[in-house]
Coordinates of C-alpha atoms and ligand atoms in Angstrom, one line a residue:
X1 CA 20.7 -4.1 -12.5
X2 CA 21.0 -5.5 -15.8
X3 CA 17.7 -6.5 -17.6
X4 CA 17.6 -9.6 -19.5
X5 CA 16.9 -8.8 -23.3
X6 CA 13.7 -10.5 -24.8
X7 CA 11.6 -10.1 -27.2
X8 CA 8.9 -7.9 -28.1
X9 CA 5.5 -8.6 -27.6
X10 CA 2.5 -6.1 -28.3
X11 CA -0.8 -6.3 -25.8
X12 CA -3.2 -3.9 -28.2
X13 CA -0.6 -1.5 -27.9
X14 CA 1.0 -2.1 -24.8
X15 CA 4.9 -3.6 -25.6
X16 CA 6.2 -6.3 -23.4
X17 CA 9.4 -7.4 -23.4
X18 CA 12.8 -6.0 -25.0
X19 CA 13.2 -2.3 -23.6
X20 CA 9.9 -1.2 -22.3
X21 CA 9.1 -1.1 -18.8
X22 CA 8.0 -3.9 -16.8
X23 CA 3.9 -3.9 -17.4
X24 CA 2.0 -4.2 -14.2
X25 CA -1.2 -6.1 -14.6
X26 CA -4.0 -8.0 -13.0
X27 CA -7.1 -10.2 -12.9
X28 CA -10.8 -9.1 -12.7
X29 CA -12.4 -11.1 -9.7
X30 CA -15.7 -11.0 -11.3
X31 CA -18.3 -13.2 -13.4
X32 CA -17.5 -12.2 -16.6
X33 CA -20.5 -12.6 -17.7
X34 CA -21.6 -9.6 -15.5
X35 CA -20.9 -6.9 -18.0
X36 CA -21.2 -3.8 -15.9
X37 CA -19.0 -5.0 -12.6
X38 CA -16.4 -6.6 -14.7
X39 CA -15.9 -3.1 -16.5
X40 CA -16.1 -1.5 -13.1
X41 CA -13.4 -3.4 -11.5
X42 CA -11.4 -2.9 -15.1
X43 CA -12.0 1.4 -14.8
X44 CA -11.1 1.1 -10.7
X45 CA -7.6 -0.9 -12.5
X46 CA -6.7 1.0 -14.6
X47 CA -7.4 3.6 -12.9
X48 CA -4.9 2.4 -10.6
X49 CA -2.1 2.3 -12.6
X50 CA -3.3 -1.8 -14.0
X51 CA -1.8 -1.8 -18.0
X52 CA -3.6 -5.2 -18.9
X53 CA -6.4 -7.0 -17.5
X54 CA -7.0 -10.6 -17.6
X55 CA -11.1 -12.2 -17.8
X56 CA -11.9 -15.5 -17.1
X57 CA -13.6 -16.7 -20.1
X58 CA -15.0 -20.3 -18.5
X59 CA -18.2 -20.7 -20.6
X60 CA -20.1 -19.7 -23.6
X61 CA -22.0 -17.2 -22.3
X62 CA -18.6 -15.1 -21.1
X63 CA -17.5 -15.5 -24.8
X64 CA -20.8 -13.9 -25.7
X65 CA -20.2 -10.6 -24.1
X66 CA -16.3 -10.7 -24.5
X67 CA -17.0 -8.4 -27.9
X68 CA -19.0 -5.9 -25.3
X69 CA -16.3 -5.7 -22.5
X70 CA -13.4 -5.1 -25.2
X71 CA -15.3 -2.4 -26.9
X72 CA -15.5 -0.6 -23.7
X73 CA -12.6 -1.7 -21.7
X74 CA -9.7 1.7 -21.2
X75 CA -7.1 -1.4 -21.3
X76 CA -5.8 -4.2 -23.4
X77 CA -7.6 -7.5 -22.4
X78 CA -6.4 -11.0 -22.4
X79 CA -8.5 -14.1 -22.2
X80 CA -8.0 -16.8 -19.7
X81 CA -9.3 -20.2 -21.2
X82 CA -8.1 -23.5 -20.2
X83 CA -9.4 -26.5 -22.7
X84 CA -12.1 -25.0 -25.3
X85 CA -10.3 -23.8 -28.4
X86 CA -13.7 -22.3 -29.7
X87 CA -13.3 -20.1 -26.4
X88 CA -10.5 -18.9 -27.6
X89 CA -11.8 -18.5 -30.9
X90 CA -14.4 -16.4 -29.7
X91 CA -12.0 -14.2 -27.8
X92 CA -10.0 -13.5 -30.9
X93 CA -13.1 -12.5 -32.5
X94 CA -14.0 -10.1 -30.0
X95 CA -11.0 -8.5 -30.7
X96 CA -9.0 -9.7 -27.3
X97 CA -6.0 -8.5 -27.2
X98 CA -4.1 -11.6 -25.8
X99 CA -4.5 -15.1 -25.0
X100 CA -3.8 -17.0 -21.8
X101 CA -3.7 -20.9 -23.2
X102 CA -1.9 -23.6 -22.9
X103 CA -1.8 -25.5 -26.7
X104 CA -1.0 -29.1 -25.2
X105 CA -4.5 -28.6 -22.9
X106 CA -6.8 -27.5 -25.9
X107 CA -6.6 -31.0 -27.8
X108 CA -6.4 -32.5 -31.0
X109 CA -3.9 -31.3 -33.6
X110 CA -6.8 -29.7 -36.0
X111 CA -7.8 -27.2 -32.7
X112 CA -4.6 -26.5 -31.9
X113 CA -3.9 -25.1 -35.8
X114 CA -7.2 -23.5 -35.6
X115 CA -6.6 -21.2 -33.1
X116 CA -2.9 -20.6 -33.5
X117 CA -3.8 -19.5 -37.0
X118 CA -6.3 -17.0 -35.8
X119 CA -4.1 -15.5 -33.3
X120 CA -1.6 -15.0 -36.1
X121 CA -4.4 -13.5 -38.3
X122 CA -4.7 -11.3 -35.5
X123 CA -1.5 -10.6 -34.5
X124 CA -2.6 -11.9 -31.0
X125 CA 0.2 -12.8 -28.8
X126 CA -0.3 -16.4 -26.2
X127 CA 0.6 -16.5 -22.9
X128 CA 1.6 -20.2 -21.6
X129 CA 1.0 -20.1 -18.2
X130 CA 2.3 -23.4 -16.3
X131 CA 1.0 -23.8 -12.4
X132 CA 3.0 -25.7 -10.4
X133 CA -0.2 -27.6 -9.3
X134 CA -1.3 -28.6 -13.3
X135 CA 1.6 -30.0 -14.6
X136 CA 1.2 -33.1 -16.2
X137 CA 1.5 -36.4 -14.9
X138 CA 4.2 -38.2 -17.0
X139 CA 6.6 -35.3 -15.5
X140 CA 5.8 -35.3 -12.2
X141 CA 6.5 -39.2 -12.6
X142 CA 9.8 -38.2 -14.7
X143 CA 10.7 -35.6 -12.0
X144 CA 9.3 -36.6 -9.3
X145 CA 7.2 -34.0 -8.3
X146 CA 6.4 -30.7 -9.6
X147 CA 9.9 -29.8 -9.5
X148 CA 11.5 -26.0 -10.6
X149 CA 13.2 -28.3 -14.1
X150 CA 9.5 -30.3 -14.2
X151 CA 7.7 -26.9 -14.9
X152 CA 10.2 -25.7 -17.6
X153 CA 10.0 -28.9 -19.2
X154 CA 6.2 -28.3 -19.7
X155 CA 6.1 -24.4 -20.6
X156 CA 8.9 -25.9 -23.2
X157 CA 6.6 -28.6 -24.5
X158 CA 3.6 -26.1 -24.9
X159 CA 6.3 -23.3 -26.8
X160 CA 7.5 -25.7 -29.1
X161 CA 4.0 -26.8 -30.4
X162 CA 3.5 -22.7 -31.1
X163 CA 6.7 -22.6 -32.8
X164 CA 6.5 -25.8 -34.6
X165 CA 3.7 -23.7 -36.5
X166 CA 5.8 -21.0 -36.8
X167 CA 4.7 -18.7 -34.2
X168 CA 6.7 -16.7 -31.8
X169 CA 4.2 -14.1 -30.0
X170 CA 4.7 -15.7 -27.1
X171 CA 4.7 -15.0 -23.1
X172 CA 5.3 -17.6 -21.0
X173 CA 4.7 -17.8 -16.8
X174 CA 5.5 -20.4 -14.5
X175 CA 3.9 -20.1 -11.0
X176 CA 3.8 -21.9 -7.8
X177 CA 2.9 -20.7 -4.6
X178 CA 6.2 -21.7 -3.6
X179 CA 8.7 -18.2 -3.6
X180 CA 11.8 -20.5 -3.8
X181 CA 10.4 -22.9 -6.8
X182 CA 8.9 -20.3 -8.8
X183 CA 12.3 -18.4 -8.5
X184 CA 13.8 -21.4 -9.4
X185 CA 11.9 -21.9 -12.4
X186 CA 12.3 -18.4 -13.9
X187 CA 16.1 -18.8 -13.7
X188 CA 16.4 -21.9 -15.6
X189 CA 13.7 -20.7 -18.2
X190 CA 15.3 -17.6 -18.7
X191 CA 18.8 -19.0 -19.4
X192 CA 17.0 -21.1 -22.7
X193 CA 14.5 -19.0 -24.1
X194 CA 14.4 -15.0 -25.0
X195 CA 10.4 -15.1 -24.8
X196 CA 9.2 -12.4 -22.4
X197 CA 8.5 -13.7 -19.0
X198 CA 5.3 -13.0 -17.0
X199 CA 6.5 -13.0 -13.3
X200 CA 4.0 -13.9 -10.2
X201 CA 3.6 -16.2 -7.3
X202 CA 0.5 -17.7 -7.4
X203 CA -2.1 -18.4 -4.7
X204 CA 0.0 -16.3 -2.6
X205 CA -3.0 -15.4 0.1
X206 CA -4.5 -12.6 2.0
X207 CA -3.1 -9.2 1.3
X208 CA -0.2 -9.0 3.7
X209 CA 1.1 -12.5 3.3
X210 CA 0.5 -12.5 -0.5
X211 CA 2.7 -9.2 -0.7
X212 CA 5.4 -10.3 1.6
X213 CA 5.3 -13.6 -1.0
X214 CA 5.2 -11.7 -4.0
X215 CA 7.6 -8.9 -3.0
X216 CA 10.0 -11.5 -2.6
X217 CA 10.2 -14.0 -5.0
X218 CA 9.0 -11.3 -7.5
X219 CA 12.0 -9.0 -6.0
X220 CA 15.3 -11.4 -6.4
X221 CA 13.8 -12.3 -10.1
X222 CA 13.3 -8.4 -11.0
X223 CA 16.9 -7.6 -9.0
X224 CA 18.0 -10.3 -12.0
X225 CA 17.0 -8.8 -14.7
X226 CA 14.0 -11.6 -14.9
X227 CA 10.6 -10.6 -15.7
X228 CA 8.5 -8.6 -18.5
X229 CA 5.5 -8.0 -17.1
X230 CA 4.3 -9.0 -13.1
X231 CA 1.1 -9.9 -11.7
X232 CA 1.1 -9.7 -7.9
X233 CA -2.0 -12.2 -6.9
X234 CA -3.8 -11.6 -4.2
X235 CA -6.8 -12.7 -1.9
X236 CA -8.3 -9.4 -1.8
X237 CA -9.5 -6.6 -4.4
X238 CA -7.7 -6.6 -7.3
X239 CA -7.0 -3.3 -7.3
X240 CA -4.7 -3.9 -4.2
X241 CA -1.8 -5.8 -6.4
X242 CA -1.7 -2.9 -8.8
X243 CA -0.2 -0.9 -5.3
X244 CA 2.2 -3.6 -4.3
X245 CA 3.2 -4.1 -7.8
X246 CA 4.2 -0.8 -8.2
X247 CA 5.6 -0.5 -5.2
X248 CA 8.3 -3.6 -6.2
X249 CA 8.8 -1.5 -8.5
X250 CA 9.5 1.2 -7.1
X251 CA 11.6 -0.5 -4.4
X252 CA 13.6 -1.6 -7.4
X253 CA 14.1 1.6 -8.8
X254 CA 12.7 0.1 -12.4
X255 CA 9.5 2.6 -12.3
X256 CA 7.5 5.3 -10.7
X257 CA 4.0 6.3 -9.9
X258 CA 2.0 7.8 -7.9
X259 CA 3.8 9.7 -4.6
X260 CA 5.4 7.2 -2.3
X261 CA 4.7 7.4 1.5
X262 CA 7.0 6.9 4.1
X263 CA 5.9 7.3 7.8
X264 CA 7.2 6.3 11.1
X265 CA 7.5 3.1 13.1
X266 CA 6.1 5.6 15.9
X267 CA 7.4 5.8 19.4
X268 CA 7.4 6.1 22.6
X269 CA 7.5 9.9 21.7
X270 CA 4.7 10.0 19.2
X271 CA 2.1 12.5 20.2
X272 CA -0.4 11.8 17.2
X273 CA -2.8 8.7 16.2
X274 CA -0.1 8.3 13.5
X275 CA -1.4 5.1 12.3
X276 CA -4.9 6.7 11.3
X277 CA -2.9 9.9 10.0
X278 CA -0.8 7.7 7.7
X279 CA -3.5 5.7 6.2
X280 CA -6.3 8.8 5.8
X281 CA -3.0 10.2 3.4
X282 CA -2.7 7.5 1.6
X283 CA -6.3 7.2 0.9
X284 CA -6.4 10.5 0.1
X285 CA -3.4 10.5 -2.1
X286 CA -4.8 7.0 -4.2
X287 CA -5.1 8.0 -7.5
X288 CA -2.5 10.8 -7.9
X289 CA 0.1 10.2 -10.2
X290 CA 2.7 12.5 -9.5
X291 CA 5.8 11.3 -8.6
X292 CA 7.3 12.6 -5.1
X293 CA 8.1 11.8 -1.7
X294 CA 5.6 12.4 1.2
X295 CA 6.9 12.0 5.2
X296 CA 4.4 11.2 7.8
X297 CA 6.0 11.3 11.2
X298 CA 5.0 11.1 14.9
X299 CA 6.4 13.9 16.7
X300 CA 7.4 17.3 16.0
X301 CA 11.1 17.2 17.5
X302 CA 12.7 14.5 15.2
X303 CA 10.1 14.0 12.8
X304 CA 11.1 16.5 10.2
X305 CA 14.6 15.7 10.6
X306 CA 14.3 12.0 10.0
X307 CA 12.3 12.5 7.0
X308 CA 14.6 15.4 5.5
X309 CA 14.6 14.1 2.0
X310 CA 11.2 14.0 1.7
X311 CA 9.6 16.6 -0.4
X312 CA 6.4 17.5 1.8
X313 CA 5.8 15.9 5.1
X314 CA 3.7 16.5 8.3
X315 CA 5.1 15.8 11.7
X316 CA 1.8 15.8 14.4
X317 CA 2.6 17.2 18.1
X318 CA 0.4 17.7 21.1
X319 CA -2.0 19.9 19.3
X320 CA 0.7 21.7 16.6
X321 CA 1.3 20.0 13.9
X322 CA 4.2 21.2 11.6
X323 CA 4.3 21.1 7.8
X324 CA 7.8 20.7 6.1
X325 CA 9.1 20.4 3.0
X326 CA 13.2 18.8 2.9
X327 CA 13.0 19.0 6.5
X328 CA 12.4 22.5 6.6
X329 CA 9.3 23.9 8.2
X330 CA 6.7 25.9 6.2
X331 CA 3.9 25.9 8.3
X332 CA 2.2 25.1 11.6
X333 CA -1.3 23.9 12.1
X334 CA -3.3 23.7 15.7
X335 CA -5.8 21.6 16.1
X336 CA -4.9 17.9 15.3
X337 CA -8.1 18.0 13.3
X338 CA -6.8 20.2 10.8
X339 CA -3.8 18.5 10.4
X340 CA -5.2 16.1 7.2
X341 CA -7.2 19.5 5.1
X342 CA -4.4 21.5 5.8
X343 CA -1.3 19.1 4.6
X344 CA -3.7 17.9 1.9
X345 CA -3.7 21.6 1.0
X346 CA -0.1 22.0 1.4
X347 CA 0.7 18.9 -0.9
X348 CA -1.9 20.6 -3.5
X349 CA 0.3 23.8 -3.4
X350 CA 3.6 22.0 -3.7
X351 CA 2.0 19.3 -7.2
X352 CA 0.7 23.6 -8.3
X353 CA 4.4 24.8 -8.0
X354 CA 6.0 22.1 -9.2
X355 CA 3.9 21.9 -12.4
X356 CA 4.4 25.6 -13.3
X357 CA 7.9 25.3 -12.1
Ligands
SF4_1 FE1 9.5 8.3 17.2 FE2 9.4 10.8 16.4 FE3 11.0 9.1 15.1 FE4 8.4 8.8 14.9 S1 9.6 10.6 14.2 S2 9.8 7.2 15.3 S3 7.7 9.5 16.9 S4 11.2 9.8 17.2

């Protein structure tokens, strides 16, 4: 897997773009203007692995306490303002750390310089970010629809009035909630520009759908080398993109975090409430940032064969579960009840070993 080479773009310290990884990020759900949720949902994100967070700034009074939020925000912050250019003025000021704005939305000429000037003063890089459901009307006309070449047209249209003022700190997305289109779109963008590309399928729905949605279109584009940065949007907590984002990732083999689970389909041979096992492990094991491979498996016979490359698993049985680590067996436990404290143990001992290793 080659990765396309772009440019370099700097998020208040996080680079996007040329070598660096692919930054995972997402959008706080909350009214900005509620100071102390918005910074909770930012700590649970970056907590979870998020690199950048986006705000809606949609009025004056979320400008007001943008200043507040940055100073006590663990991660860069970018602004999201559609039409008011003193919005995004404010941002700047409160020392945001990117812009999300669209130059041909904010207006006359005069607004335009204003705030492309202070985002140069600031060394604040702009994100154009064209929705497949916004694009203007003399294109949909010219294209008949908001077409894959419609959509480049207009993140083009917005890049050249940043670059016709001689500035280049740009990102640029182009979502739809349609996997095939947005793919489309990336392709064609990425053959005429080297600006980094932000990567997401938008309005992509409830958690399992949205993932399915974003795992694919966002997979075949990251499989090309396509794609900077990713935001995996969801109808559901935030905090749940940051897992299938990394997760793509992962898939990919492009990064690594946290241990990855793998459990059975289960079976007619399954002796254990596997489902319940599997998820109280990954709830348990949210958070950790270790990288390694944990096996939960239904049955005691084939389980620790079939999951031989892991690096700790648990296989349940009627009333004897077995610990293993690659396949072979380290411990038994009785008592299904035990089975979660004691592997949760085990997995301790293992991440212990391993760092004084
Ligand atoms: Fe079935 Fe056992 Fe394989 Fe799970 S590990 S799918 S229970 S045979």
């Amino acid at each position: 897997m080659q990765r396309k080479q772009t440019r370099v773009v700097n998020i208040g310290g996080v680079g996007i773009g040329g070598d660096n990884p692919v930054r995972v990020q997402s959008m706080c759900n909350t009214d900005t203007r509620d100071v102390p949720a918005t910074l909770a949902q930012i700590d649970r994100l970056a907590e979870a692995g998020c690199e950048i967070v986006r705000l809606a700034v949609p009025d004056e009074a979320a400008a007001a306490v943008l200043a507040d939020i940055r100073r006590q925000s663990p991660v860069p912050l970018i602004a999201d303002i559609h039409f008011d250019h003193r919005l995004a003025l404010a941002a700047l000021d409160a020392g945001f750390d990117g812009l999300r704005i669209n130059p041909g939305n904010i207006g006359d000429e005069a607004k335009v310089d204003a705030v492309v000037r202070a985002a140069k003063a600031c060394g604040t890089p702009i994100r154009i970010g064209v929705n497949g459901g916004s694009l203007e009307k003399d294109l949909l006309r010219q294209y008949g629809g908001p077409t894959p070449e419609a959509m480049v047209e207009s993140g083009l249209r917005h890049v050249r009035m940043l670059e016709a003022r001689d500035f280049h700190d740009i990102k640029i997305s182009l979502k739809t909630s349609s996997v095939l289109k947005t793919v489309a779109a990336y392709r064609l963008m990425s053959e005429q520009v080297d600006y980094p590309l932000h990567i997401g399928i938008t309005e992509a729905g409830t958690l399992v759908r949205g993932a399915v949605k974003s795992s694919v279109g966002l997979g075949i584009l990251l499989y090309e080398g396509i794609g900077d940065t990713m935001r995996v949007s969801l109808t559901h907590d935030p905090v749940a993109e940051i897992g299938v984002a990394y997760e793509i990732l992962r898939s990919l083999g492009l990064r690594e975090r946290g241990p990855e689970i793998i459990s059975c389909p289960t079976c007619g041979r399954t002796e254990i409430g596997l489902i319940d096992l599997a998820e109280q492990v990954e709830a348990a094991l949210r958070g950790v940032e270790e990288v390694f491979t944990v096996a939960v498996m239904g049955c005691v016979v084939n389980g620790p064969g079939e999951a031989k490359e892991a690096d700790i698993g648990i296989a349940g049985g009627r009333d004897l579960g077995i610990i293993f680590r690659k396949g072979e067996v380290v411990r038994k436990v009785r008592g299904n009840a035990n089975l979660l404290p004691e592997f949760m143990k085990e997995i301790e001992k293992f991440l212990e070993e391993r760092r004084t290793d």
